Tab-separated table of C-alpha atoms in Angstrom:
chain	number	residue	atom	x	y	z
M	1	MET	CA	-12.324	24.484	-13.235
M	2	ARG	CA	-16.104	24.605	-14.941
M	3	PRO	CA	-19.136	22.902	-13.524
M	4	VAL	CA	-20.773	21.110	-16.011
M	5	ILE	CA	-23.980	18.551	-15.082
M	6	ILE	CA	-25.013	15.800	-18.117
M	7	VAL	CA	-28.887	14.743	-18.393
M	8	TRP	CA	-30.629	13.376	-21.319
M	9	VAL	CA	-34.802	12.823	-21.222
M	10	PRO	CA	-36.324	9.956	-22.629
M	11	ALA	CA	-39.165	9.943	-25.168
M	12	GLY	CA	-42.242	11.378	-23.683
M	13	GLY	CA	-40.766	12.092	-20.333
M	14	GLY	CA	-40.748	16.079	-20.549
M	15	ALA	CA	-43.785	16.449	-18.014
M	16	ARG	CA	-41.671	14.369	-15.021
M	17	PHE	CA	-38.265	15.773	-16.130
M	18	GLU	CA	-37.843	17.642	-12.720
M	19	ALA	CA	-39.529	14.849	-10.456
M	20	GLY	CA	-36.165	12.544	-11.297
M	21	VAL	CA	-33.751	14.955	-12.199
M	22	PRO	CA	-34.415	17.705	-9.896
M	23	LEU	CA	-32.454	20.472	-10.953
M	24	LEU	CA	-34.715	23.393	-10.662
M	25	PHE	CA	-35.017	22.503	-7.270
M	26	ASN	CA	-31.516	22.100	-6.789
M	27	ALA	CA	-30.393	25.785	-8.463
M	28	ARG	CA	-33.150	27.347	-6.328
M	29	ARG	CA	-32.319	26.004	-3.014
M	30	ALA	CA	-28.460	27.102	-3.746
M	31	HIS	CA	-29.691	30.905	-4.586
M	32	ALA	CA	-31.735	31.009	-1.350
M	33	LEU	CA	-28.634	29.499	0.303
M	34	GLY	CA	-26.371	32.647	-1.699
M	35	PHE	CA	-24.614	30.676	-4.043
M	36	ALA	CA	-24.498	31.648	-7.527
M	37	PRO	CA	-25.151	28.118	-9.257
M	38	ALA	CA	-23.393	28.883	-12.870
M	39	VAL	CA	-23.569	25.306	-14.145
M	40	ASP	CA	-23.536	24.202	-17.859
M	41	LEU	CA	-26.209	21.565	-18.217
M	42	VAL	CA	-25.212	19.720	-21.608
M	43	PHE	CA	-28.390	17.410	-23.020
M	44	LEU	CA	-27.276	14.276	-24.432
M	45	HIS	CA	-30.495	13.692	-26.123
M	46	GLY	CA	-34.427	14.994	-25.476
M	47	ARG	CA	-33.714	18.707	-25.338
M	48	ALA	CA	-36.960	18.856	-27.294
M	49	GLU	CA	-38.939	17.213	-25.032
M	50	LEU	CA	-39.141	20.057	-22.482
M	51	ASP	CA	-41.569	22.732	-23.279
M	52	ASP	CA	-40.643	26.178	-23.922
M	53	THR	CA	-42.149	27.069	-20.169
M	54	CYS	CA	-39.627	24.629	-18.341
M	55	VAL	CA	-36.292	25.944	-20.656
M	56	ALA	CA	-36.914	29.186	-19.544
M	57	GLN	CA	-37.015	28.421	-16.295
M	58	LEU	CA	-33.926	26.626	-16.092
M	59	ARG	CA	-31.651	29.250	-17.845
M	60	GLU	CA	-33.398	31.433	-15.268
M	61	ALA	CA	-32.098	29.235	-12.475
M	62	GLY	CA	-28.448	29.752	-13.806
M	63	TYR	CA	-27.805	26.772	-16.295
M	64	ALA	CA	-26.514	27.638	-19.725
M	65	MET	CA	-28.021	24.715	-21.605
M	66	HIS	CA	-26.439	22.924	-24.240
M	67	ASP	CA	-27.775	20.379	-26.929
M	68	ALA	CA	-25.082	17.829	-27.481
M	69	GLU	CA	-27.679	15.010	-29.299
M	70	PRO	CA	-25.802	15.064	-32.710
M	71	GLY	CA	-22.128	13.638	-31.371
M	72	PHE	CA	-23.997	11.573	-28.594
M	73	ARG	CA	-25.754	9.633	-31.227
M	74	ALA	CA	-22.738	9.719	-33.834
M	75	HIS	CA	-20.864	7.892	-30.343
M	76	SER	CA	-23.866	5.494	-29.880
M	77	ALA	CA	-23.947	4.428	-33.223
M	78	ARG	CA	-20.277	4.026	-33.440
M	79	LEU	CA	-20.573	1.913	-30.388
M	80	PRO	CA	-23.473	-0.555	-30.527
M	81	ALA	CA	-22.392	-2.979	-28.096
M	82	LEU	CA	-23.155	-0.650	-25.447
M	83	GLY	CA	-26.718	-1.008	-25.697
M	84	ARG	CA	-26.878	-4.256	-24.156
M	85	PHE	CA	-26.738	-2.446	-20.829
M	86	GLY	CA	-29.845	-0.621	-21.673
M	87	GLU	CA	-30.171	3.448	-21.989
M	88	PHE	CA	-29.442	4.751	-19.020
M	89	GLU	CA	-25.852	2.612	-18.664
M	90	ARG	CA	-25.178	3.318	-22.189
M	91	ASN	CA	-25.381	7.324	-21.581
M	92	CYS	CA	-23.410	7.104	-18.521
M	93	PHE	CA	-20.364	5.069	-20.920
M	94	LEU	CA	-20.915	7.700	-23.582
M	95	ARG	CA	-21.729	11.168	-21.703
M	96	TRP	CA	-17.468	11.648	-21.192
M	97	LEU	CA	-16.884	11.285	-24.669
M	98	VAL	CA	-19.521	14.097	-25.118
M	99	LEU	CA	-17.549	16.207	-22.742
M	100	ALA	CA	-14.335	15.796	-24.702
M	101	ASP	CA	-15.857	16.713	-27.896
M	102	LEU	CA	-17.591	19.640	-26.223
M	103	TYR	CA	-14.968	21.170	-24.051
M	104	ALA	CA	-11.927	20.121	-25.720
M	105	GLY	CA	-9.495	19.297	-22.747
M	106	GLU	CA	-10.693	22.430	-20.970
M	107	PRO	CA	-10.891	21.522	-16.733
M	108	LEU	CA	-14.132	20.249	-15.528
M	109	LEU	CA	-16.094	19.471	-12.542
M	110	HIS	CA	-18.963	16.941	-13.183
M	111	PHE	CA	-22.208	16.746	-10.885
M	112	ASP	CA	-24.692	14.110	-11.223
M	113	GLY	CA	-28.292	15.262	-11.947
M	114	ASP	CA	-29.256	14.033	-8.517
M	115	VAL	CA	-26.679	15.967	-6.721
M	116	VAL	CA	-27.791	18.322	-4.168
M	117	PHE	CA	-25.421	21.635	-3.171
M	118	ASN	CA	-24.769	22.574	-0.098
M	119	GLU	CA	-21.509	23.907	-0.882
M	120	SER	CA	-21.278	26.629	-4.083
M	121	PRO	CA	-20.244	24.944	-7.064
M	122	ALA	CA	-17.618	27.446	-7.384
M	123	GLU	CA	-15.957	26.832	-4.299
M	124	LEU	CA	-15.576	23.100	-5.091
M	125	ALA	CA	-14.522	23.858	-8.537
M	126	GLN	CA	-12.016	26.046	-6.427
M	127	LEU	CA	-11.282	23.250	-4.113
M	128	CYS	CA	-10.736	20.819	-7.150
M	129	ALA	CA	-8.608	23.146	-9.211
M	130	GLY	CA	-5.612	21.420	-10.889
M	131	ARG	CA	-7.009	17.939	-9.487
M	132	THR	CA	-8.169	14.988	-11.627
M	133	LEU	CA	-10.076	13.003	-8.991
M	134	VAL	CA	-13.690	10.927	-9.003
M	135	LEU	CA	-15.108	11.095	-5.654
M	136	GLN	CA	-14.774	7.676	-3.895
M	137	GLY	CA	-14.996	5.672	-6.678
M	138	CYS	CA	-18.663	7.512	-7.820
M	139	PRO	CA	-18.842	9.554	-10.927
M	140	ALA	CA	-21.412	11.648	-8.740
M	141	LEU	CA	-18.590	14.324	-8.769
M	142	VAL	CA	-15.354	14.249	-10.908
M	143	ALA	CA	-12.998	16.931	-11.256
M	144	LEU	CA	-11.316	16.242	-14.610
M	145	GLY	CA	-8.043	18.812	-14.727
M	146	ASP	CA	-6.214	16.173	-16.935
M	147	ALA	CA	-7.359	16.705	-20.631
M	148	ALA	CA	-5.523	12.645	-20.446
M	149	TRP	CA	-8.223	11.392	-18.339
M	150	GLY	CA	-10.488	11.726	-21.484
M	151	VAL	CA	-8.577	10.402	-24.017
M	152	ARG	CA	-7.388	7.433	-21.858
M	153	TYR	CA	-11.045	6.597	-20.753
M	154	ALA	CA	-12.234	6.992	-24.378
M	155	ALA	CA	-9.367	4.551	-25.432
M	156	GLU	CA	-10.265	1.814	-22.882
M	157	LEU	CA	-13.990	2.271	-23.611
M	158	GLU	CA	-13.270	1.334	-27.311
M	159	ARG	CA	-11.532	-1.733	-26.282
M	160	PHE	CA	-14.426	-2.617	-23.884
M	161	ALA	CA	-16.776	-2.196	-26.677
M	162	ARG	CA	-14.995	-4.588	-28.942
M	163	ASP	CA	-15.586	-7.319	-26.797
M	164	ILE	CA	-17.332	-6.786	-23.386
M	165	ASP	CA	-17.122	-10.470	-21.827
M	166	ALA	CA	-12.994	-10.866	-22.497
M	167	TYR	CA	-12.319	-7.651	-21.294
M	168	SER	CA	-14.501	-7.828	-18.261
M	169	ALA	CA	-12.514	-11.071	-17.919
M	170	ALA	CA	-9.294	-9.631	-17.855
M	171	ALA	CA	-10.347	-6.781	-15.730
M	172	TRP	CA	-11.667	-9.296	-12.983
M	173	ALA	CA	-8.363	-11.298	-12.906
M	174	GLU	CA	-6.698	-7.771	-11.973
M	175	ARG	CA	-8.711	-7.272	-8.941
M	176	THR	CA	-5.886	-7.997	-6.615
M	177	GLY	CA	-5.861	-5.080	-4.050
M	178	TRP	CA	-9.151	-3.493	-4.717
M	179	GLU	CA	-9.717	-3.266	-1.390
M	180	ASP	CA	-6.328	-1.211	-0.915
M	181	SER	CA	-7.187	0.998	-3.608
M	182	ALA	CA	-10.481	1.575	-2.596
M	183	ARG	CA	-9.112	3.426	0.805
M	184	THR	CA	-6.194	5.099	-1.106
M	185	LYS	CA	-6.854	5.477	-4.291
M	186	TRP	CA	-10.574	5.558	-3.947
M	187	ALA	CA	-11.162	3.582	-6.875
M	188	GLY	CA	-14.661	2.328	-5.772
M	189	THR	CA	-15.791	-1.109	-5.813
M	190	ARG	CA	-16.134	-3.394	-8.168
M	191	ASP	CA	-18.489	-6.724	-7.328
M	192	ARG	CA	-19.929	-7.459	-10.628
M	193	ARG	CA	-17.383	-9.791	-13.068
M	194	THR	CA	-18.845	-8.492	-16.165
M	195	ILE	CA	-18.350	-4.475	-16.168
M	196	SER	CA	-22.200	-2.770	-16.539
M	197	SER	CA	-21.678	0.799	-15.670
M	198	ASP	CA	-18.890	3.438	-16.358
M	199	GLN	CA	-18.782	2.928	-12.448
M	200	ASP	CA	-17.463	0.267	-13.439
M	201	LEU	CA	-15.162	0.541	-15.536
M	202	ILE	CA	-13.545	3.544	-13.894
M	203	SER	CA	-13.220	1.800	-10.660
M	204	HIS	CA	-11.347	-0.959	-12.538
M	205	LEU	CA	-9.063	1.527	-14.694
M	206	ILE	CA	-7.982	3.941	-11.251
M	207	HIS	CA	-7.263	0.683	-9.672
M	208	THR	CA	-4.743	-0.152	-12.268
M	209	ASP	CA	-3.595	3.261	-12.843
M	210	ARG	CA	-5.071	3.753	-16.163
M	211	LEU	CA	-6.634	6.935	-15.595
M	212	PRO	CA	-4.864	9.560	-13.554
M	213	GLN	CA	-6.338	9.908	-10.183
M	214	SER	CA	-4.763	12.799	-7.862
M	215	SER	CA	-4.260	11.809	-4.508
M	216	PRO	CA	-7.348	11.783	-1.878
M	217	ALA	CA	-5.623	12.274	1.261
M	218	GLU	CA	-3.870	15.440	-0.282
M	219	PHE	CA	-7.127	16.401	-1.205
M	220	LEU	CA	-8.854	15.985	2.172
M	221	ALA	CA	-6.506	17.676	3.631
M	222	SER	CA	-6.968	20.884	1.324
M	223	ALA	CA	-10.703	20.866	2.013
M	224	PRO	CA	-10.404	21.115	6.115
M	225	GLN	CA	-13.953	22.588	6.435
M	226	GLN	CA	-15.774	20.805	4.273
M	227	VAL	CA	-16.881	16.598	4.566
M	228	PHE	CA	-17.274	14.429	1.275
M	229	PHE	CA	-19.124	11.497	1.036
M	230	GLU	CA	-20.485	9.743	-2.326
M	231	ASN	CA	-22.957	7.885	-0.762
M	232	PRO	CA	-24.910	8.856	2.144
M	233	LEU	CA	-25.369	5.356	3.086
M	234	LEU	CA	-21.948	4.594	3.490
M	235	ILE	CA	-21.092	7.403	5.425
M	236	GLY	CA	-20.015	5.068	8.465
M	237	GLU	CA	-16.889	3.492	6.283
M	238	LEU	CA	-16.571	6.736	4.395
M	239	VAL	CA	-16.312	9.482	7.514
M	240	PRO	CA	-13.635	8.304	10.148
M	241	GLU	CA	-15.003	10.851	12.884
M	242	ARG	CA	-17.118	9.293	15.735
M	243	PRO	CA	-19.912	10.475	16.494
M	244	LEU	CA	-20.726	12.261	13.238
M	245	ALA	CA	-23.059	14.974	15.031
M	246	TYR	CA	-25.657	16.163	12.381
M	247	ARG	CA	-26.927	20.108	12.384
M	248	ARG	CA	-28.226	22.126	10.031
M	249	VAL	CA	-27.543	25.930	10.511
M	250	ALA	CA	-28.983	28.744	8.197
M	251	GLY	CA	-30.031	25.876	5.851
M	252	ILE	CA	-26.588	24.250	5.670
M	253	ASP	CA	-25.730	20.652	6.590
M	254	THR	CA	-22.794	19.857	8.601
M	255	LEU	CA	-21.715	16.853	10.431
M	256	GLY	CA	-19.379	16.627	13.117
M	257	GLY	CA	-18.594	20.955	12.793
M	258	ARG	CA	-17.684	20.403	8.722
M	259	ARG	CA	-19.702	21.654	6.157
M	260	VAL	CA	-21.367	18.508	3.913
M	261	ALA	CA	-19.776	19.404	0.261
M	262	LEU	CA	-22.756	18.025	-1.709
M	263	TRP	CA	-25.464	15.337	-1.317
M	264	HIS	CA	-25.936	12.503	-3.648
M	265	MET	CA	-29.702	12.029	-3.538
M	266	GLN	CA	-29.002	8.465	-5.619
M	267	THR	CA	-31.806	5.923	-5.427
M	268	ASP	CA	-30.907	3.549	-2.840
M	269	TRP	CA	-30.347	6.859	-0.317
M	270	CYS	CA	-33.914	7.981	-1.629
M	271	ARG	CA	-35.595	4.780	-0.518
M	272	TYR	CA	-34.097	4.619	2.459
M	273	LEU	CA	-34.935	8.069	3.326
M	274	ALA	CA	-38.568	6.817	2.073
M	275	LYS	CA	-38.608	4.291	4.744
M	276	HIS	CA	-38.470	7.042	7.235
M	277	LEU	CA	-41.452	8.983	5.727
M	278	ALA	CA	-43.032	5.808	6.055
M	279	ARG	CA	-42.683	5.020	9.871
M	280	GLU	CA	-43.401	9.200	10.177
M	281	ARG	CA	-46.499	8.930	8.551
M	282	LEU	CA	-47.718	5.839	9.680
M	283	GLY	CA	-46.732	5.728	13.060
M	284	GLU	CA	-47.204	3.226	15.739
M	285	LEU	CA	-48.147	0.452	12.936
M	286	ALA	CA	-44.393	0.947	11.537
M	287	GLY	CA	-42.384	0.564	14.729
M	288	THR	CA	-39.643	2.129	15.727
M	289	GLY	CA	-35.859	0.764	15.861
M	290	ARG	CA	-33.118	0.917	13.312
M	291	VAL	CA	-34.358	1.591	9.737
M	292	THR	CA	-32.761	-1.140	7.845
M	293	PHE	CA	-30.270	-0.679	4.784
M	294	ARG	CA	-31.954	-3.049	2.271
M	295	THR	CA	-35.517	-3.272	1.642
M	296	ARG	CA	-36.617	-6.665	2.789
M	297	ASP	CA	-39.918	-8.320	4.232
M	298	ARG	CA	-41.674	-6.173	6.692
M	299	GLU	CA	-40.113	-2.614	5.700
M	300	THR	CA	-41.492	-3.687	1.811
M	301	LEU	CA	-45.042	-3.914	3.653
M	302	LEU	CA	-44.171	-0.279	4.504
M	303	HIS	CA	-43.004	1.461	1.181
M	304	GLY	CA	-46.247	-0.210	-0.400
M	305	ALA	CA	-48.526	1.450	2.335
M	306	LEU	CA	-46.894	4.732	2.013
M	307	ARG	CA	-47.046	4.393	-1.713
M	308	LYS	CA	-50.789	3.927	-1.028
M	309	LEU	CA	-50.559	7.162	1.182
M	310	THR	CA	-48.950	8.958	-1.084
M	311	GLY	CA	-50.402	8.186	-4.193
M	312	GLY	CA	-47.728	6.102	-5.330
M	313	ARG	CA	-45.169	8.876	-5.019
M	314	VAL	CA	-43.265	8.404	-2.408
M	315	TYR	CA	-39.947	7.520	-4.826
M	316	ASP	CA	-40.364	10.875	-6.541
M	317	ARG	CA	-36.857	12.441	-6.132
M	318	ALA	CA	-38.142	15.798	-6.267
M	319	ALA	CA	-40.617	15.087	-3.670
M	320	ILE	CA	-38.069	13.625	-1.652
M	321	CYS	CA	-35.767	16.635	-1.304
M	322	ARG	CA	-38.385	18.599	-0.516
M	323	ARG	CA	-39.228	16.951	2.442
M	324	PHE	CA	-35.823	16.917	3.905
M	325	PHE	CA	-34.528	20.073	2.450
M	326	GLU	CA	-37.684	22.350	2.559
M	327	THR	CA	-39.582	20.998	5.455
M	328	GLY	CA	-37.375	19.006	7.463
M	329	ASP	CA	-33.802	18.090	7.730
M	330	PHE	CA	-31.997	14.689	8.761
M	331	GLY	CA	-32.225	15.034	12.187
M	332	ALA	CA	-34.267	12.304	12.356
M	333	VAL	CA	-32.215	10.252	10.500
M	334	PHE	CA	-28.818	10.603	11.545
M	335	ARG	CA	-29.341	8.944	14.896
M	336	ASP	CA	-27.726	6.400	16.635
M	337	GLU	CA	-31.476	4.909	17.433
M	338	ALA	CA	-32.653	4.831	13.728
M	339	TRP	CA	-29.645	4.652	11.749
M	340	TRP	CA	-28.922	1.187	10.030
M	341	GLU	CA	-25.151	1.079	11.579
M	342	ARG	CA	-24.592	1.444	15.100
M	343	GLY	CA	-22.265	4.171	16.521
M	344	VAL	CA	-21.825	6.416	13.626
M	345	PHE	CA	-24.458	8.768	15.131
M	346	PRO	CA	-24.658	10.286	18.577
M	347	GLY	CA	-27.726	8.655	20.505
């Protein structure tokens, strides 16, 4: 099962690419932990935006790079309706078609570019071998062991792009039982009437059994030494053990004595971590107690203050990663006194 990450570089964005998609940070950390992060890096577009030094560093870090722009542009021109959702979501919809073109049914293990490895990609590929599985409905980790997945997804995306509103309305009418699917199938949660992302579409297709999905229970039983969650903010509902004691030993993060498989450093999680940085930097001005899940009122003011202190870099994903993986850990975050949800972590 080949590990693969799909990325793209917006026009003029080469200089800031690593700040938002910390691939070099991730690979260098993996090397320091003794992993061999041999991962295919597929560029949907913008590969030429990166300078020669960045390209050389990515190769040296262990990435095998592929420029998929011609195929991506062809799919984009063929399905113009997806442009309604903006560049990011359009690219996410189309990435699975590009993978099918490049690898022709070869078993793949897909990671989002904002994933930080806490387990070897090779070990994760071994754990996922023979399975077809979307982690808790989120494409941050997708095991594609069944070539039928790509074929069925492509057919449904074509239908969706022909009439987005009608397809979405029909899908909304099929939501009955989604709570059970989210738990037993890892179909995820779709809460928008109009399907607006590949995650929305994939959630609907798993819920209605239009996409193959291996048994999550069997998968978890096969990996008793690891703990899996797609969104760290939702650990409370995704990992049942209580309390979840956090430790970092020799650079490896554990929860409840089990190794965290990966960290999905998605935007909401990085913003949550930024609130902890705000309290750290502002001291008594920031107060104490739980750090709230959503950004509202006083927390918004803390964000603004920290942005001024850091020159506007508070949401730089690479900077957040360096702070919590190099110069610190999650010990202050995963405490009952600070965590947004009571009773998940020890006091």
